[in-house]
Short mmCIF file of C-alpha atoms in Angstrom, two decimals:
data_model
loop_
_atom_site.label_atom_id
_atom_site.label_comp_id
_atom_site.label_asym_id
_atom_site.label_seq_id
_atom_site.Cartn_x
_atom_site.Cartn_y
_atom_site.Cartn_z
CA MET A 26 279.18 -11.58 74.06
CA ALA A 27 278.14 -14.89 73.77
CA THR A 28 281.58 -16.28 74.83
CA SER A 29 281.40 -14.27 77.99
CA ILE A 30 277.80 -15.53 78.97
CA THR A 31 279.17 -18.94 78.25
CA ALA A 32 282.08 -18.52 80.48
CA ARG A 33 280.14 -17.25 83.31
CA GLY A 34 277.25 -19.95 82.87
CA SER A 35 280.22 -22.44 83.35
CA ASP A 36 281.27 -21.32 86.42
CA PRO A 37 281.87 -24.45 88.65
CA GLY A 38 280.57 -22.23 91.90
CA SER A 39 277.47 -21.06 90.19
CA ALA A 40 273.96 -22.99 90.68
CA THR A 41 271.91 -23.85 87.65
CA PRO A 42 268.66 -25.75 87.27
CA ASP A 43 270.53 -28.79 86.58
CA ARG A 44 273.06 -28.02 89.55
CA PRO A 45 271.85 -27.29 92.87
CA HIS A 46 273.87 -24.89 95.40
CA PRO A 47 277.19 -26.69 96.20
CA VAL A 48 277.36 -28.04 99.88
CA PRO A 49 279.66 -26.28 102.25
CA PRO A 50 282.81 -27.84 103.18
CA LYS A 51 283.00 -30.17 106.21
CA ASP A 52 285.08 -27.50 108.30
CA GLU A 53 282.36 -24.95 107.78
CA ARG A 54 279.63 -27.06 108.87
CA ARG A 55 281.29 -28.29 111.82
CA GLN A 56 282.02 -24.27 112.58
CA ALA A 57 278.11 -23.59 112.41
CA TRP A 58 277.37 -26.11 114.25
CA ARG A 59 279.84 -25.12 117.27
CA SER A 60 278.48 -21.60 116.86
CA ARG A 61 274.89 -22.92 117.58
CA LEU A 62 276.06 -24.77 120.42
CA TYR A 63 277.79 -22.03 122.09
CA ARG A 64 274.85 -19.89 121.65
CA TRP A 65 272.68 -22.83 123.38
CA ASP A 66 275.20 -22.77 126.10
CA THR A 67 275.54 -18.94 126.75
CA LYS A 68 271.66 -18.58 126.81
CA GLY A 69 271.01 -21.95 128.83
CA SER A 70 273.55 -22.49 131.39
CA PRO A 71 272.59 -19.77 133.73
CA TYR A 72 269.24 -21.37 134.06
CA ALA A 73 270.74 -24.97 134.28
CA PHE A 74 273.20 -23.66 137.13
CA VAL A 75 270.19 -22.24 139.23
CA SER A 76 267.66 -24.93 138.18
CA PRO A 77 268.57 -27.27 141.30
CA PHE A 78 267.57 -24.26 143.71
CA PHE A 79 264.04 -24.17 142.31
CA LEU A 80 263.61 -27.74 141.96
CA VAL A 81 264.71 -28.46 145.58
CA PHE A 82 262.56 -25.08 146.56
CA ALA A 83 259.63 -26.74 144.63
CA ALA A 84 259.85 -30.44 146.12
CA PHE A 85 260.49 -28.97 149.87
CA GLY A 86 259.43 -25.72 149.98
CA LEU A 87 256.48 -24.90 147.50
CA PHE A 88 254.63 -28.15 147.55
CA PRO A 89 254.43 -28.53 151.39
CA LEU A 90 253.13 -24.95 151.73
CA LEU A 91 250.44 -25.57 149.01
CA TYR A 92 249.47 -29.08 150.44
CA THR A 93 249.37 -27.74 154.07
CA GLY A 94 246.93 -24.76 152.63
CA TRP A 95 244.80 -27.73 150.98
CA LEU A 96 244.76 -29.68 154.44
CA SER A 97 243.94 -26.33 156.14
CA LEU A 98 240.74 -26.51 154.24
CA HIS A 99 239.91 -30.05 155.68
CA GLN A 100 239.35 -32.28 158.59
CA VAL A 101 241.87 -34.69 158.27
CA SER A 102 243.89 -37.20 160.83
CA LEU A 103 247.06 -37.80 160.93
CA TYR A 104 246.55 -41.58 160.88
CA ASN A 105 243.87 -41.19 158.20
CA VAL A 106 245.23 -38.75 155.60
CA ASP A 107 243.50 -40.15 152.58
CA GLN A 108 240.41 -39.63 154.13
CA ALA A 109 240.16 -36.17 154.28
CA LYS A 110 236.66 -34.28 154.78
CA TRP A 111 235.87 -30.63 153.28
CA VAL A 112 235.06 -28.21 156.07
CA GLY A 113 235.98 -24.79 154.09
CA LEU A 114 237.23 -22.17 156.63
CA LYS A 115 236.01 -24.14 159.96
CA ASN A 116 239.73 -24.50 161.20
CA TYR A 117 240.49 -20.97 160.95
CA THR A 118 237.13 -19.84 162.48
CA ASP A 119 237.89 -22.57 165.26
CA LEU A 120 241.25 -21.03 166.03
CA PHE A 121 239.80 -17.14 166.19
CA THR A 122 236.27 -18.03 168.15
CA GLY A 123 235.90 -21.85 168.79
CA PRO A 124 236.74 -24.35 171.33
CA PRO A 125 240.67 -24.18 170.67
CA SER A 126 240.67 -20.05 170.66
CA HIS A 127 241.63 -20.07 174.01
CA PHE A 128 244.78 -21.82 173.65
CA PHE A 129 245.59 -20.22 170.54
CA TRP A 130 245.42 -16.69 171.94
CA ASN A 131 247.31 -17.74 174.83
CA ALA A 132 250.22 -19.39 172.48
CA LEU A 133 250.07 -15.85 170.54
CA GLY A 134 250.46 -13.86 173.35
CA ASN A 135 253.30 -16.18 174.82
CA THR A 136 254.95 -15.85 171.41
CA PHE A 137 254.87 -12.20 171.45
CA THR A 138 256.20 -11.62 174.86
CA LEU A 139 258.86 -14.30 174.25
CA GLY A 140 259.82 -12.33 171.31
CA ILE A 141 260.09 -8.93 173.17
CA LEU A 142 261.86 -10.70 176.19
CA SER A 143 264.51 -12.17 173.70
CA THR A 144 264.97 -9.78 170.99
CA VAL A 145 265.24 -6.34 173.08
CA PRO A 146 268.05 -7.59 175.29
CA GLN A 147 269.67 -9.69 172.55
CA LEU A 148 269.96 -6.82 170.24
CA MET A 149 271.22 -4.27 172.87
CA ILE A 150 273.94 -6.62 173.98
CA ALA A 151 275.05 -7.47 170.24
CA ILE A 152 275.42 -3.66 169.49
CA GLY A 153 277.42 -3.16 172.81
CA LEU A 154 279.89 -6.33 171.70
CA ALA A 155 279.98 -5.24 168.34
CA HIS A 156 281.16 -1.78 169.63
CA LEU A 157 283.90 -2.84 171.83
CA LEU A 158 285.43 -5.34 169.10
CA ASN A 159 285.22 -2.44 166.76
CA TYR A 160 288.29 -1.12 168.35
CA LYS A 161 291.87 -2.44 168.21
CA LEU A 162 292.03 -5.13 170.83
CA ARG A 163 294.50 -7.82 171.25
CA GLY A 164 293.14 -11.41 170.32
CA SER A 165 289.99 -9.76 168.39
CA SER A 166 289.86 -12.72 165.75
CA PHE A 167 289.68 -15.25 169.02
CA PHE A 168 286.87 -13.02 170.57
CA ARG A 169 285.18 -12.94 167.32
CA THR A 170 285.21 -16.60 166.71
CA ALA A 171 283.96 -17.21 170.17
CA LEU A 172 280.85 -15.21 169.70
CA LEU A 173 279.84 -18.03 167.33
CA ALA A 174 280.31 -20.64 169.57
CA PRO A 175 276.46 -20.44 170.96
CA TYR A 176 275.23 -20.16 167.31
CA ALA A 177 277.02 -23.46 166.55
CA THR A 178 275.99 -25.36 169.63
CA SER A 179 272.66 -27.57 168.85
CA VAL A 180 269.38 -26.05 170.26
CA ALA A 181 268.74 -29.31 172.24
CA ALA A 182 272.18 -29.10 174.12
CA ALA A 183 271.76 -25.67 174.84
CA THR A 184 268.18 -25.91 176.32
CA LEU A 185 269.19 -28.89 178.16
CA VAL A 186 271.93 -27.38 179.90
CA PHE A 187 270.00 -24.41 180.81
CA ALA A 188 267.38 -26.56 182.02
CA LEU A 189 269.68 -28.20 184.45
CA ILE A 190 270.70 -24.54 185.28
CA PHE A 191 267.36 -23.53 186.07
CA SER A 192 266.36 -26.63 187.72
CA PRO A 193 264.27 -25.91 190.80
CA GLU A 194 265.97 -28.69 192.95
CA SER A 195 269.54 -28.28 192.70
CA GLY A 196 269.93 -25.76 189.63
CA MET A 197 272.76 -23.07 189.31
CA ALA A 198 270.40 -20.27 189.38
CA ASN A 199 268.51 -21.14 192.75
CA TRP A 200 272.02 -21.69 194.34
CA PHE A 201 272.93 -18.12 193.12
CA LEU A 202 269.66 -16.75 194.62
CA GLY A 203 270.17 -18.52 197.84
CA LEU A 204 273.52 -16.46 198.51
CA PHE A 205 271.54 -13.37 198.57
CA GLY A 206 269.03 -15.23 200.99
CA ILE A 207 266.21 -15.33 198.26
CA ASP A 208 264.28 -18.80 198.48
CA PRO A 209 264.13 -21.20 195.52
CA VAL A 210 262.21 -20.09 192.41
CA ALA A 211 260.23 -22.96 190.42
CA TRP A 212 261.43 -21.67 187.22
CA GLU A 213 259.61 -24.00 185.10
CA ALA A 214 256.28 -23.70 186.78
CA GLY A 215 255.65 -19.83 186.81
CA GLU A 216 254.63 -18.17 183.69
CA TRP A 217 257.09 -14.99 183.92
CA THR A 218 260.01 -17.10 185.40
CA SER A 219 259.69 -19.95 182.58
CA GLN A 220 259.57 -17.33 179.71
CA LEU A 221 262.25 -15.27 181.23
CA ALA A 222 264.44 -18.48 181.42
CA ILE A 223 263.44 -19.38 177.65
CA SER A 224 264.47 -15.90 176.59
CA LEU A 225 267.79 -16.31 178.15
CA ILE A 226 268.38 -19.25 176.36
CA VAL A 227 267.52 -17.62 172.81
CA THR A 228 269.68 -14.66 173.88
CA TRP A 229 272.69 -16.76 174.64
CA ARG A 230 272.36 -18.42 171.37
CA TRP A 231 271.82 -15.69 168.99
CA THR A 232 273.44 -12.46 170.54
CA GLY A 233 277.05 -13.42 168.98
CA TYR A 234 275.46 -13.83 165.38
CA ASN A 235 273.73 -10.54 165.61
CA ALA A 236 276.94 -8.90 167.15
CA LEU A 237 278.82 -10.07 163.90
CA ILE A 238 276.48 -8.79 161.82
CA PHE A 239 276.68 -5.44 163.75
CA LEU A 240 280.59 -5.47 163.55
CA ALA A 241 280.40 -5.84 159.72
CA ALA A 242 278.24 -2.72 159.18
CA MET A 243 280.32 -0.71 161.91
CA GLN A 244 283.68 -1.46 159.96
CA ALA A 245 281.59 0.23 156.79
CA VAL A 246 281.38 3.36 158.35
CA PRO A 247 283.87 5.96 156.87
CA GLY A 248 286.47 6.96 159.31
CA ASP A 249 286.60 10.74 158.59
CA LEU A 250 283.13 10.80 160.51
CA TYR A 251 284.61 9.61 163.70
CA GLU A 252 287.81 12.00 163.15
CA ALA A 253 285.55 14.88 162.43
CA ALA A 254 283.47 13.94 165.34
CA ALA A 255 286.84 13.70 167.69
CA LEU A 256 287.82 17.18 166.56
CA ASP A 257 284.59 18.37 167.57
CA GLY A 258 285.15 17.29 171.15
CA ALA A 259 282.60 14.29 170.87
CA SER A 260 283.41 11.64 173.34
CA ARG A 261 283.17 7.92 172.45
CA TRP A 262 279.93 7.63 173.60
CA LYS A 263 278.72 10.71 171.80
CA GLN A 264 280.24 9.10 168.83
CA PHE A 265 278.69 5.79 169.17
CA LEU A 266 275.39 7.50 169.70
CA HIS A 267 275.47 10.21 166.76
CA VAL A 268 277.57 8.44 164.54
CA THR A 269 277.41 4.91 164.72
CA VAL A 270 273.91 4.23 165.58
CA PRO A 271 272.56 6.38 162.47
CA ALA A 272 274.90 4.82 160.27
CA LEU A 273 273.29 1.20 161.56
CA ARG A 274 269.79 1.83 161.13
CA PRO A 275 269.26 -0.51 157.98
CA THR A 276 271.30 -3.17 159.79
CA ILE A 277 269.37 -2.76 163.17
CA LEU A 278 266.04 -2.79 161.04
CA PHE A 279 267.09 -5.95 159.51
CA THR A 280 268.09 -7.83 162.62
CA ILE A 281 264.76 -6.65 164.09
CA VAL A 282 263.19 -8.34 161.49
CA VAL A 283 265.05 -11.46 161.61
CA SER A 284 264.98 -11.63 165.03
CA THR A 285 261.04 -11.51 164.93
CA ILE A 286 260.43 -14.01 162.46
CA GLY A 287 262.71 -16.24 164.68
CA ALA A 288 260.64 -15.47 167.65
CA THR A 289 257.43 -16.15 165.73
CA GLN A 290 258.81 -19.46 164.52
CA LEU A 291 260.04 -20.39 168.37
CA PHE A 292 259.92 -24.24 168.93
CA GLY A 293 262.97 -26.13 169.94
CA GLU A 294 263.62 -24.04 173.36
CA PRO A 295 260.22 -24.07 174.66
CA PHE A 296 259.63 -27.79 173.57
CA LEU A 297 262.64 -29.04 175.37
CA PHE A 298 262.80 -26.72 178.25
CA GLY A 299 259.76 -28.60 179.80
CA GLY A 300 261.03 -32.24 179.85
CA GLN A 301 258.26 -34.46 180.06
CA SER A 302 255.53 -31.54 179.64
CA GLY A 303 257.24 -29.79 176.92
CA HIS A 304 255.03 -30.93 174.23
CA GLN A 305 252.39 -28.91 176.06
CA GLY A 306 254.47 -25.79 176.49
CA GLY A 307 254.16 -26.34 180.50
CA THR A 308 251.69 -27.87 182.75
CA ALA A 309 249.74 -24.82 182.29
CA HIS A 310 250.59 -23.87 178.83
CA GLN A 311 252.31 -21.01 180.52
CA TYR A 312 255.13 -20.94 177.48
CA GLU A 313 253.53 -22.65 174.79
CA THR A 314 254.41 -20.78 171.17
CA LEU A 315 252.76 -21.07 168.18
CA GLY A 316 255.10 -23.44 167.13
CA VAL A 317 254.53 -25.67 169.97
CA PHE A 318 250.81 -25.50 169.67
CA MET A 319 250.97 -26.46 166.16
CA TYR A 320 253.16 -29.60 167.04
CA ASP A 321 250.30 -30.28 169.83
CA GLN A 322 247.46 -29.99 167.63
CA GLY A 323 249.08 -32.03 164.54
CA PHE A 324 250.82 -34.85 166.41
CA ARG A 325 249.76 -35.17 169.66
CA ASN A 326 245.98 -34.71 169.00
CA SER A 327 246.28 -35.83 165.15
CA LEU A 328 244.29 -32.95 163.90
CA LEU A 329 246.50 -32.24 160.79
CA GLY A 330 243.65 -29.71 159.51
CA ARG A 331 243.95 -27.61 162.38
CA ALA A 332 247.51 -27.61 162.85
CA SER A 333 247.82 -26.61 159.15
CA ALA A 334 245.57 -23.61 159.72
CA ILE A 335 247.88 -22.55 162.67
CA ALA A 336 250.98 -22.76 159.85
CA TRP A 337 249.27 -20.77 157.67
CA THR A 338 248.29 -18.37 160.31
CA MET A 339 251.85 -18.00 161.11
CA PHE A 340 252.79 -17.60 157.35
CA ALA A 341 250.30 -14.53 157.31
CA LEU A 342 252.22 -12.79 160.51
CA LEU A 343 255.47 -13.45 158.85
CA LEU A 344 253.92 -11.95 155.40
CA LEU A 345 252.65 -8.94 157.64
CA ILE A 346 256.15 -8.58 159.68
CA GLY A 347 257.75 -8.43 155.86
CA LEU A 348 255.51 -5.74 154.92
CA VAL A 349 256.08 -3.49 157.99
CA ASN A 350 259.70 -3.94 157.19
CA ALA A 351 259.34 -3.11 153.91
CA LEU A 352 257.42 -0.04 154.58
CA ILE A 353 259.72 1.23 157.46
CA ALA A 354 262.80 0.36 155.00
CA ARG A 355 261.33 2.71 152.07
CA ARG A 356 260.51 5.50 155.04
CA LEU A 357 264.20 5.47 156.09
CA ARG A 358 265.18 5.72 152.35
CA LYS A 359 263.26 8.79 151.87
CA SER A 360 264.49 10.23 154.93
CA GLN A 361 268.17 9.80 153.98
#
């Protein structure tokens, strides 16, 4: 018995008070370190890959948003930003009931009418074009690419070209009306004529973009539905009304929301359409949108606090539009 105990105690791999646990071999320590690095890489790499987006958003999205909210509660000039005076909600109350309220409500009304005039025809034409391209046509790839040409054109180039078309002196629009004996129209001077011209610019630029979205949604509709409708004697028009349109409800809702958000932020077209008076939205503010009004208050009148209040009001409108979209989408999912 003593011999066996002595043999076990003399085992070179065992630990005694005079001899600590043996150190693992170098290869084992290296393998443990590699496994630890692998676990850190597995857990940390996804965050490292998405971190640039959050850093850029924080620098150019979140910080300007919060800073604009802070400015909206102050009276601050463009030339003395460091000398801000706290005024609380005065900039907001002035927009709704104060001296600039007339121009604010006028800009809000112009934004609404321009949104209707540009969004409704734009989406209707886009659905029609997508329906035509959904059939097998020769050169369909060319037509799909051509639809994106207006979207790829810059806002400045498109607006300047349309400003020449609607020029009261020698524009193509008045020349075409003259063929039917109609007197020349001062497109930029009138309220409805200027808004109609601007809405045509927006419609021209964004119809092809929305048409491709509708086309992608149409190609996802099962062909069995069209075959069943054809066997029941439905014409192509009835197939479009009773098969295509119901299948496009989520896509139609998406395009309506995106177009409405774009109309709320409309700035480039009305700003450049009027030429020298573009920063005022027309000589009588007849096509001044919220975006142009915000620029006018911030950079022409150097009232950064009021301009920031307009920006946050627009942000609240966008949140309201998003909320309405969520409610309608929820109801559509329940109905299906």
